[in-house]
Amino acid sequence: MRKNIVAGNWKMNTTVPEGVELAKAVVAKSVEVPAEVGLIVAVPFTHLTSVASVLSSRVELSAENCADKAKGAYTGEVSVDMIKSCGAQWTILGHSERRQYYGETDEKLVEKTKLALAAGLGVILCVGENLEQREAGKHFDVCESQIKNVLFNFSAEDMKNIVVAYEPVWAIGTGKTATAEQAEEIHAFIRKVLADKFGTQVADNTTILYGGSCKPSNAKELFAQKDIDGGLIGGAALNADDFIQIALSF
Ligand code: 13P
């Protein structure tokens, strides 16, 4: 059966020394979390090596993005092999902030996902609608097309190393969480889209995380939903107590 995971996305926050302190605090408190709940911290590229050196095997490490090319003359980009060589096991891909501000397209995400999987990195693929799309009732269509455009290029075997994160853009950093019902409705829908393509077993084994103003006060209700298998946590992941409190909410 699928794994429950709580992943922290630090985004562009903390200096390296601050990040190392935060990672140490997460590791120290991670002993409170039952072993069956996976813990991941996704950190800026600059932090990967230093954070890797203080993590225990209990807390896995993720990048927040990767290049869509393997290597070469791509100034400023960071390849999957570089990420892997820092000690990371995962990368987030397709975060709405990258789609919105950095022109991330589904086509690029296919390339990035191929490279990440080939390098042995697990992928946390983010999908989700913005406010305008939600208000127009297009949230199912948006999530379906993001899933189809990217994940339908991969195999059932590949899906073992892919986690989906549903992050409604209107709930990210706004303090406005999707209700447990709103989130569950989309999670169940995403699982059905996956089942139609890959079969029920693959869909049932795929971890689907919720992200968007998830915090200690609402995590329990969200994680109690049948198809919500944990969270991708932004702001609250910058505080080790809150992050671990969320991980204790299953
Ligand atoms: P917040 O938890 O700050 O809303 O961010 C969610 C997110 O974007 C995680 O990737």
PDB file of N, CA and C in Angstrom, residues 110-188:
ATOM      1  N   VAL A 110       8.260  16.915 -18.674  1.00  0.00           N
ATOM      2  CA  VAL A 110       8.486  15.542 -19.160  1.00  0.00           C
ATOM      3  C   VAL A 110       9.988  15.280 -19.224  1.00  0.00           C
ATOM      4  N   GLU A 111      10.729  16.244 -19.788  1.00  0.00           N
ATOM      5  CA  GLU A 111      12.194  16.076 -19.893  1.00  0.00           C
ATOM      6  C   GLU A 111      12.831  15.978 -18.521  1.00  0.00           C
ATOM      7  N   LYS A 112      12.423  16.865 -17.633  1.00  0.00           N
ATOM      8  CA  LYS A 112      12.996  16.875 -16.284  1.00  0.00           C
ATOM      9  C   LYS A 112      12.695  15.573 -15.550  1.00  0.00           C
ATOM     10  N   THR A 113      11.467  15.097 -15.693  1.00  0.00           N
ATOM     11  CA  THR A 113      11.082  13.858 -15.003  1.00  0.00           C
ATOM     12  C   THR A 113      11.889  12.678 -15.546  1.00  0.00           C
ATOM     13  N   LYS A 114      12.071  12.636 -16.874  1.00  0.00           N
ATOM     14  CA  LYS A 114      12.872  11.551 -17.474  1.00  0.00           C
ATOM     15  C   LYS A 114      14.281  11.553 -16.903  1.00  0.00           C
ATOM     16  N   LEU A 115      14.889  12.741 -16.870  1.00  0.00           N
ATOM     17  CA  LEU A 115      16.264  12.846 -16.379  1.00  0.00           C
ATOM     18  C   LEU A 115      16.351  12.468 -14.900  1.00  0.00           C
ATOM     19  N   ALA A 116      15.396  12.958 -14.116  1.00  0.00           N
ATOM     20  CA  ALA A 116      15.425  12.681 -12.668  1.00  0.00           C
ATOM     21  C   ALA A 116      15.304  11.186 -12.406  1.00  0.00           C
ATOM     22  N   LEU A 117      14.344  10.543 -13.062  1.00  0.00           N
ATOM     23  CA  LEU A 117      14.147   9.105 -12.826  1.00  0.00           C
ATOM     24  C   LEU A 117      15.374   8.320 -13.284  1.00  0.00           C
ATOM     25  N   ALA A 118      15.937   8.715 -14.435  1.00  0.00           N
ATOM     26  CA  ALA A 118      17.118   8.011 -14.945  1.00  0.00           C
ATOM     27  C   ALA A 118      18.303   8.154 -13.995  1.00  0.00           C
ATOM     28  N   ALA A 119      18.352   9.275 -13.284  1.00  0.00           N
ATOM     29  CA  ALA A 119      19.455   9.501 -12.331  1.00  0.00           C
ATOM     30  C   ALA A 119      19.187   8.806 -10.988  1.00  0.00           C
ATOM     31  N   GLY A 120      18.001   8.241 -10.854  1.00  0.00           N
ATOM     32  CA  GLY A 120      17.675   7.558  -9.593  1.00  0.00           C
ATOM     33  C   GLY A 120      17.077   8.481  -8.550  1.00  0.00           C
ATOM     34  N   LEU A 121      16.568   9.631  -8.996  1.00  0.00           N
ATOM     35  CA  LEU A 121      15.873  10.537  -8.068  1.00  0.00           C
ATOM     36  C   LEU A 121      14.372  10.260  -8.119  1.00  0.00           C
ATOM     37  N   GLY A 122      13.728  10.260  -6.961  1.00  0.00           N
ATOM     38  CA  GLY A 122      12.276  10.237  -6.939  1.00  0.00           C
ATOM     39  C   GLY A 122      11.763  11.619  -7.303  1.00  0.00           C
ATOM     40  N   VAL A 123      10.560  11.679  -7.861  1.00  0.00           N
ATOM     41  CA  VAL A 123       9.993  12.957  -8.310  1.00  0.00           C
ATOM     42  C   VAL A 123       8.711  13.252  -7.539  1.00  0.00           C
ATOM     43  N   ILE A 124       8.624  14.474  -7.021  1.00  0.00           N
ATOM     44  CA  ILE A 124       7.368  14.952  -6.429  1.00  0.00           C
ATOM     45  C   ILE A 124       6.791  15.933  -7.443  1.00  0.00           C
ATOM     46  N   LEU A 125       5.824  15.490  -8.217  1.00  0.00           N
ATOM     47  CA  LEU A 125       5.268  16.330  -9.285  1.00  0.00           C
ATOM     48  C   LEU A 125       4.062  17.109  -8.764  1.00  0.00           C
ATOM     49  N   CYS A 126       4.144  18.439  -8.882  1.00  0.00           N
ATOM     50  CA  CYS A 126       3.054  19.280  -8.388  1.00  0.00           C
ATOM     51  C   CYS A 126       2.065  19.609  -9.507  1.00  0.00           C
ATOM     52  N   VAL A 127       0.800  19.559  -9.162  1.00  0.00           N
ATOM     53  CA  VAL A 127      -0.268  19.986 -10.071  1.00  0.00           C
ATOM     54  C   VAL A 127      -1.250  20.836  -9.265  1.00  0.00           C
ATOM     55  N   GLY A 128      -2.078  21.585  -9.958  1.00  0.00           N
ATOM     56  CA  GLY A 128      -3.086  22.363  -9.224  1.00  0.00           C
ATOM     57  C   GLY A 128      -3.542  23.560 -10.020  1.00  0.00           C
ATOM     58  N   GLU A 129      -4.779  23.971  -9.753  1.00  0.00           N
ATOM     59  CA  GLU A 129      -5.395  25.061 -10.499  1.00  0.00           C
ATOM     60  C   GLU A 129      -5.198  26.393  -9.785  1.00  0.00           C
ATOM     61  N   ASN A 130      -5.288  27.491 -10.536  1.00  0.00           N
ATOM     62  CA  ASN A 130      -5.255  28.808  -9.901  1.00  0.00           C
ATOM     63  C   ASN A 130      -6.689  29.249  -9.567  1.00  0.00           C
ATOM     64  N   LEU A 131      -6.809  30.429  -8.962  1.00  0.00           N
ATOM     65  CA  LEU A 131      -8.114  30.888  -8.474  1.00  0.00           C
ATOM     66  C   LEU A 131      -9.120  31.052  -9.619  1.00  0.00           C
ATOM     67  N   GLU A 132      -8.631  31.651 -10.701  1.00  0.00           N
ATOM     68  CA  GLU A 132      -9.512  31.893 -11.849  1.00  0.00           C
ATOM     69  C   GLU A 132     -10.061  30.563 -12.395  1.00  0.00           C
ATOM     70  N   GLN A 133      -9.186  29.587 -12.477  1.00  0.00           N
ATOM     71  CA  GLN A 133      -9.606  28.273 -12.991  1.00  0.00           C
ATOM     72  C   GLN A 133     -10.571  27.601 -12.021  1.00  0.00           C
ATOM     73  N   ARG A 134     -10.324  27.748 -10.728  1.00  0.00           N
ATOM     74  CA  ARG A 134     -11.230  27.175  -9.715  1.00  0.00           C
ATOM     75  C   ARG A 134     -12.605  27.836  -9.827  1.00  0.00           C
ATOM     76  N   GLU A 135     -12.596  29.185  -9.936  1.00  0.00           N
ATOM     77  CA  GLU A 135     -13.884  29.893  -9.986  1.00  0.00           C
ATOM     78  C   GLU A 135     -14.662  29.584 -11.256  1.00  0.00           C
ATOM     79  N   ALA A 136     -13.927  29.234 -12.310  1.00  0.00           N
ATOM     80  CA  ALA A 136     -14.593  28.879 -13.570  1.00  0.00           C
ATOM     81  C   ALA A 136     -14.980  27.399 -13.587  1.00  0.00           C
ATOM     82  N   GLY A 137     -14.743  26.707 -12.481  1.00  0.00           N
ATOM     83  CA  GLY A 137     -15.102  25.284 -12.392  1.00  0.00           C
ATOM     84  C   GLY A 137     -14.208  24.383 -13.232  1.00  0.00           C
ATOM     85  N   LYS A 138     -12.978  24.874 -13.530  1.00  0.00           N
ATOM     86  CA  LYS A 138     -12.098  24.094 -14.409  1.00  0.00           C
ATOM     87  C   LYS A 138     -11.048  23.293 -13.648  1.00  0.00           C
ATOM     88  N   HIS A 139     -11.177  23.212 -12.320  1.00  0.00           N
ATOM     89  CA  HIS A 139     -10.094  22.583 -11.541  1.00  0.00           C
ATOM     90  C   HIS A 139      -9.846  21.130 -11.901  1.00  0.00           C
ATOM     91  N   PHE A 140     -10.917  20.391 -12.195  1.00  0.00           N
ATOM     92  CA  PHE A 140     -10.700  18.984 -12.567  1.00  0.00           C
ATOM     93  C   PHE A 140      -9.945  18.891 -13.896  1.00  0.00           C
ATOM     94  N   ASP A 141     -10.387  19.721 -14.860  1.00  0.00           N
ATOM     95  CA  ASP A 141      -9.756  19.690 -16.197  1.00  0.00           C
ATOM     96  C   ASP A 141      -8.285  20.066 -16.118  1.00  0.00           C
ATOM     97  N   VAL A 142      -7.977  21.104 -15.327  1.00  0.00           N
ATOM     98  CA  VAL A 142      -6.580  21.575 -15.221  1.00  0.00           C
ATOM     99  C   VAL A 142      -5.700  20.468 -14.647  1.00  0.00           C
ATOM    100  N   CYS A 143      -6.152  19.882 -13.559  1.00  0.00           N
ATOM    101  CA  CYS A 143      -5.334  18.823 -12.921  1.00  0.00           C
ATOM    102  C   CYS A 143      -5.209  17.621 -13.848  1.00  0.00           C
ATOM    103  N   GLU A 144      -6.299  17.278 -14.508  1.00  0.00           N
ATOM    104  CA  GLU A 144      -6.256  16.130 -15.416  1.00  0.00           C
ATOM    105  C   GLU A 144      -5.253  16.368 -16.540  1.00  0.00           C
ATOM    106  N   SER A 145      -5.281  17.569 -17.113  1.00  0.00           N
ATOM    107  CA  SER A 145      -4.366  17.793 -18.242  1.00  0.00           C
ATOM    108  C   SER A 145      -2.917  17.863 -17.762  1.00  0.00           C
ATOM    109  N   GLN A 146      -2.672  18.434 -16.590  1.00  0.00           N
ATOM    110  CA  GLN A 146      -1.285  18.446 -16.082  1.00  0.00           C
ATOM    111  C   GLN A 146      -0.787  17.021 -15.837  1.00  0.00           C
ATOM    112  N   ILE A 147      -1.647  16.187 -15.283  1.00  0.00           N
ATOM    113  CA  ILE A 147      -1.261  14.783 -15.026  1.00  0.00           C
ATOM    114  C   ILE A 147      -1.022  14.061 -16.356  1.00  0.00           C
ATOM    115  N   LYS A 148      -1.975  14.226 -17.275  1.00  0.00           N
ATOM    116  CA  LYS A 148      -1.852  13.521 -18.565  1.00  0.00           C
ATOM    117  C   LYS A 148      -0.629  13.973 -19.340  1.00  0.00           C
ATOM    118  N   ASN A 149      -0.440  15.302 -19.420  1.00  0.00           N
ATOM    119  CA  ASN A 149       0.668  15.829 -20.228  1.00  0.00           C
ATOM    120  C   ASN A 149       2.025  15.368 -19.736  1.00  0.00           C
ATOM    121  N   VAL A 150       2.126  15.159 -18.437  1.00  0.00           N
ATOM    122  CA  VAL A 150       3.436  14.755 -17.897  1.00  0.00           C
ATOM    123  C   VAL A 150       3.464  13.248 -17.635  1.00  0.00           C
ATOM    124  N   LEU A 151       2.619  12.783 -16.754  1.00  0.00           N
ATOM    125  CA  LEU A 151       2.786  11.407 -16.261  1.00  0.00           C
ATOM    126  C   LEU A 151       2.407  10.326 -17.271  1.00  0.00           C
ATOM    127  N   PHE A 152       1.551  10.674 -18.237  1.00  0.00           N
ATOM    128  CA  PHE A 152       1.154   9.644 -19.201  1.00  0.00           C
ATOM    129  C   PHE A 152       2.300   9.296 -20.161  1.00  0.00           C
ATOM    130  N   ASN A 153       3.423  10.003 -20.044  1.00  0.00           N
ATOM    131  CA  ASN A 153       4.614   9.649 -20.828  1.00  0.00           C
ATOM    132  C   ASN A 153       5.468   8.620 -20.096  1.00  0.00           C
ATOM    133  N   PHE A 154       5.013   8.186 -18.926  1.00  0.00           N
ATOM    134  CA  PHE A 154       5.826   7.285 -18.113  1.00  0.00           C
ATOM    135  C   PHE A 154       5.104   5.956 -17.908  1.00  0.00           C
ATOM    136  N   SER A 155       5.863   4.984 -17.379  1.00  0.00           N
ATOM    137  CA  SER A 155       5.324   3.626 -17.241  1.00  0.00           C
ATOM    138  C   SER A 155       4.830   3.384 -15.815  1.00  0.00           C
ATOM    139  N   ALA A 156       4.136   2.274 -15.666  1.00  0.00           N
ATOM    140  CA  ALA A 156       3.683   1.866 -14.331  1.00  0.00           C
ATOM    141  C   ALA A 156       4.899   1.684 -13.420  1.00  0.00           C
ATOM    142  N   GLU A 157       5.974   1.167 -13.968  1.00  0.00           N
ATOM    143  CA  GLU A 157       7.203   0.964 -13.198  1.00  0.00           C
ATOM    144  C   GLU A 157       7.747   2.326 -12.720  1.00  0.00           C
ATOM    145  N   ASP A 158       7.757   3.305 -13.637  1.00  0.00           N
ATOM    146  CA  ASP A 158       8.225   4.659 -13.269  1.00  0.00           C
ATOM    147  C   ASP A 158       7.391   5.245 -12.132  1.00  0.00           C
ATOM    148  N   MET A 159       6.102   4.926 -12.131  1.00  0.00           N
ATOM    149  CA  MET A 159       5.206   5.521 -11.129  1.00  0.00           C
ATOM    150  C   MET A 159       5.595   5.137  -9.698  1.00  0.00           C
ATOM    151  N   LYS A 160       6.388   4.070  -9.552  1.00  0.00           N
ATOM    152  CA  LYS A 160       6.847   3.683  -8.203  1.00  0.00           C
ATOM    153  C   LYS A 160       7.737   4.764  -7.590  1.00  0.00           C
ATOM    154  N   ASN A 161       8.334   5.582  -8.460  1.00  0.00           N
ATOM    155  CA  ASN A 161       9.252   6.619  -7.964  1.00  0.00           C
ATOM    156  C   ASN A 161       8.690   8.028  -8.142  1.00  0.00           C
ATOM    157  N   ILE A 162       7.375   8.096  -8.321  1.00  0.00           N
ATOM    158  CA  ILE A 162       6.727   9.403  -8.505  1.00  0.00           C
ATOM    159  C   ILE A 162       5.638   9.600  -7.447  1.00  0.00           C
ATOM    160  N   VAL A 163       5.702  10.759  -6.823  1.00  0.00           N
ATOM    161  CA  VAL A 163       4.671  11.187  -5.871  1.00  0.00           C
ATOM    162  C   VAL A 163       3.971  12.374  -6.526  1.00  0.00           C
ATOM    163  N   VAL A 164       2.666  12.462  -6.383  1.00  0.00           N
ATOM    164  CA  VAL A 164       1.933  13.614  -6.917  1.00  0.00           C
ATOM    165  C   VAL A 164       1.593  14.539  -5.755  1.00  0.00           C
ATOM    166  N   ALA A 165       1.743  15.845  -5.974  1.00  0.00           N
ATOM    167  CA  ALA A 165       1.311  16.802  -4.948  1.00  0.00           C
ATOM    168  C   ALA A 165       0.245  17.704  -5.563  1.00  0.00           C
ATOM    169  N   TYR A 166      -0.952  17.666  -4.984  1.00  0.00           N
ATOM    170  CA  TYR A 166      -2.006  18.582  -5.430  1.00  0.00           C
ATOM    171  C   TYR A 166      -1.890  19.861  -4.612  1.00  0.00           C
ATOM    172  N   GLU A 167      -1.579  20.957  -5.301  1.00  0.00           N
ATOM    173  CA  GLU A 167      -1.427  22.239  -4.621  1.00  0.00           C
ATOM    174  C   GLU A 167      -2.262  23.296  -5.338  1.00  0.00           C
ATOM    175  N   PRO A 168      -3.475  23.554  -4.845  1.00  0.00           N
ATOM    176  CA  PRO A 168      -4.276  24.616  -5.450  1.00  0.00           C
ATOM    177  C   PRO A 168      -3.550  25.953  -5.254  1.00  0.00           C
ATOM    178  N   VAL A 169      -3.287  26.653  -6.350  1.00  0.00           N
ATOM    179  CA  VAL A 169      -2.456  27.867  -6.280  1.00  0.00           C
ATOM    180  C   VAL A 169      -3.053  28.899  -5.330  1.00  0.00           C
ATOM    181  N   TRP A 170      -4.389  28.964  -5.279  1.00  0.00           N
ATOM    182  CA  TRP A 170      -5.067  29.951  -4.431  1.00  0.00           C
ATOM    183  C   TRP A 170      -4.908  29.650  -2.943  1.00  0.00           C
ATOM    184  N   ALA A 171      -4.390  28.475  -2.628  1.00  0.00           N
ATOM    185  CA  ALA A 171      -4.205  28.127  -1.207  1.00  0.00           C
ATOM    186  C   ALA A 171      -2.747  28.225  -0.776  1.00  0.00           C
ATOM    187  N   ILE A 172      -1.854  28.513  -1.726  1.00  0.00           N
ATOM    188  CA  ILE A 172      -0.420  28.518  -1.399  1.00  0.00           C
ATOM    189  C   ILE A 172      -0.014  29.853  -0.787  1.00  0.00           C
ATOM    190  N   GLY A 173       0.464  29.799   0.449  1.00  0.00           N
ATOM    191  CA  GLY A 173       0.984  30.991   1.119  1.00  0.00           C
ATOM    192  C   GLY A 173      -0.082  32.042   1.394  1.00  0.00           C
ATOM    193  N   THR A 174      -1.348  31.665   1.261  1.00  0.00           N
ATOM    194  CA  THR A 174      -2.423  32.640   1.423  1.00  0.00           C
ATOM    195  C   THR A 174      -3.127  32.488   2.769  1.00  0.00           C
ATOM    196  N   GLY A 175      -2.837  31.398   3.448  1.00  0.00           N
ATOM    197  CA  GLY A 175      -3.550  31.116   4.692  1.00  0.00           C
ATOM    198  C   GLY A 175      -4.923  30.524   4.422  1.00  0.00           C
ATOM    199  N   LYS A 176      -5.265  30.441   3.128  1.00  0.00           N
ATOM    200  CA  LYS A 176      -6.584  29.937   2.748  1.00  0.00           C
ATOM    201  C   LYS A 176      -6.426  28.479   2.313  1.00  0.00           C
ATOM    202  N   THR A 177      -6.758  27.562   3.187  1.00  0.00           N
ATOM    203  CA  THR A 177      -6.592  26.133   2.853  1.00  0.00           C
ATOM    204  C   THR A 177      -7.806  25.647   2.089  1.00  0.00           C
ATOM    205  N   ALA A 178      -7.585  24.692   1.194  1.00  0.00           N
ATOM    206  CA  ALA A 178      -8.742  24.004   0.614  1.00  0.00           C
ATOM    207  C   ALA A 178      -9.406  23.262   1.775  1.00  0.00           C
ATOM    208  N   THR A 179     -10.719  23.150   1.754  1.00  0.00           N
ATOM    209  CA  THR A 179     -11.359  22.352   2.802  1.00  0.00           C
ATOM    210  C   THR A 179     -10.975  20.901   2.563  1.00  0.00           C
ATOM    211  N   ALA A 180     -11.116  20.107   3.595  1.00  0.00           N
ATOM    212  CA  ALA A 180     -10.779  18.686   3.462  1.00  0.00           C
ATOM    213  C   ALA A 180     -11.613  18.066   2.338  1.00  0.00           C
ATOM    214  N   GLU A 181     -12.852  18.499   2.204  1.00  0.00           N
ATOM    215  CA  GLU A 181     -13.730  17.943   1.159  1.00  0.00           C
ATOM    216  C   GLU A 181     -13.250  18.354  -0.229  1.00  0.00           C
ATOM    217  N   GLN A 182     -12.888  19.655  -0.367  1.00  0.00           N
ATOM    218  CA  GLN A 182     -12.389  20.131  -1.672  1.00  0.00           C
ATOM    219  C   GLN A 182     -11.125  19.376  -2.065  1.00  0.00           C
ATOM    220  N   ALA A 183     -10.233  19.188  -1.104  1.00  0.00           N
ATOM    221  CA  ALA A 183      -8.970  18.509  -1.400  1.00  0.00           C
ATOM    222  C   ALA A 183      -9.229  17.043  -1.715  1.00  0.00           C
ATOM    223  N   GLU A 184     -10.048  16.384  -0.899  1.00  0.00           N
ATOM    224  CA  GLU A 184     -10.307  14.957  -1.111  1.00  0.00           C
ATOM    225  C   GLU A 184     -10.943  14.704  -2.487  1.00  0.00           C
ATOM    226  N   GLU A 185     -11.824  15.608  -2.882  1.00  0.00           N
ATOM    227  CA  GLU A 185     -12.514  15.454  -4.164  1.00  0.00           C
ATOM    228  C   GLU A 185     -11.503  15.416  -5.322  1.00  0.00           C
ATOM    229  N   ILE A 186     -10.518  16.304  -5.257  1.00  0.00           N
ATOM    230  CA  ILE A 186      -9.517  16.335  -6.335  1.00  0.00           C
ATOM    231  C   ILE A 186      -8.546  15.161  -6.208  1.00  0.00           C
ATOM    232  N   HIS A 187      -8.160  14.840  -4.976  1.00  0.00           N
ATOM    233  CA  HIS A 187      -7.243  13.696  -4.789  1.00  0.00           C
ATOM    234  C   HIS A 187      -7.865  12.410  -5.347  1.00  0.00           C
ATOM    235  N   ALA A 188      -9.138  12.191  -5.040  1.00  0.00           N
ATOM    236  CA  ALA A 188      -9.822  10.986  -5.526  1.00  0.00           C
ATOM    237  C   ALA A 188      -9.883  11.017  -7.052  1.00  0.00           C
TER     238      ALA A 188
END
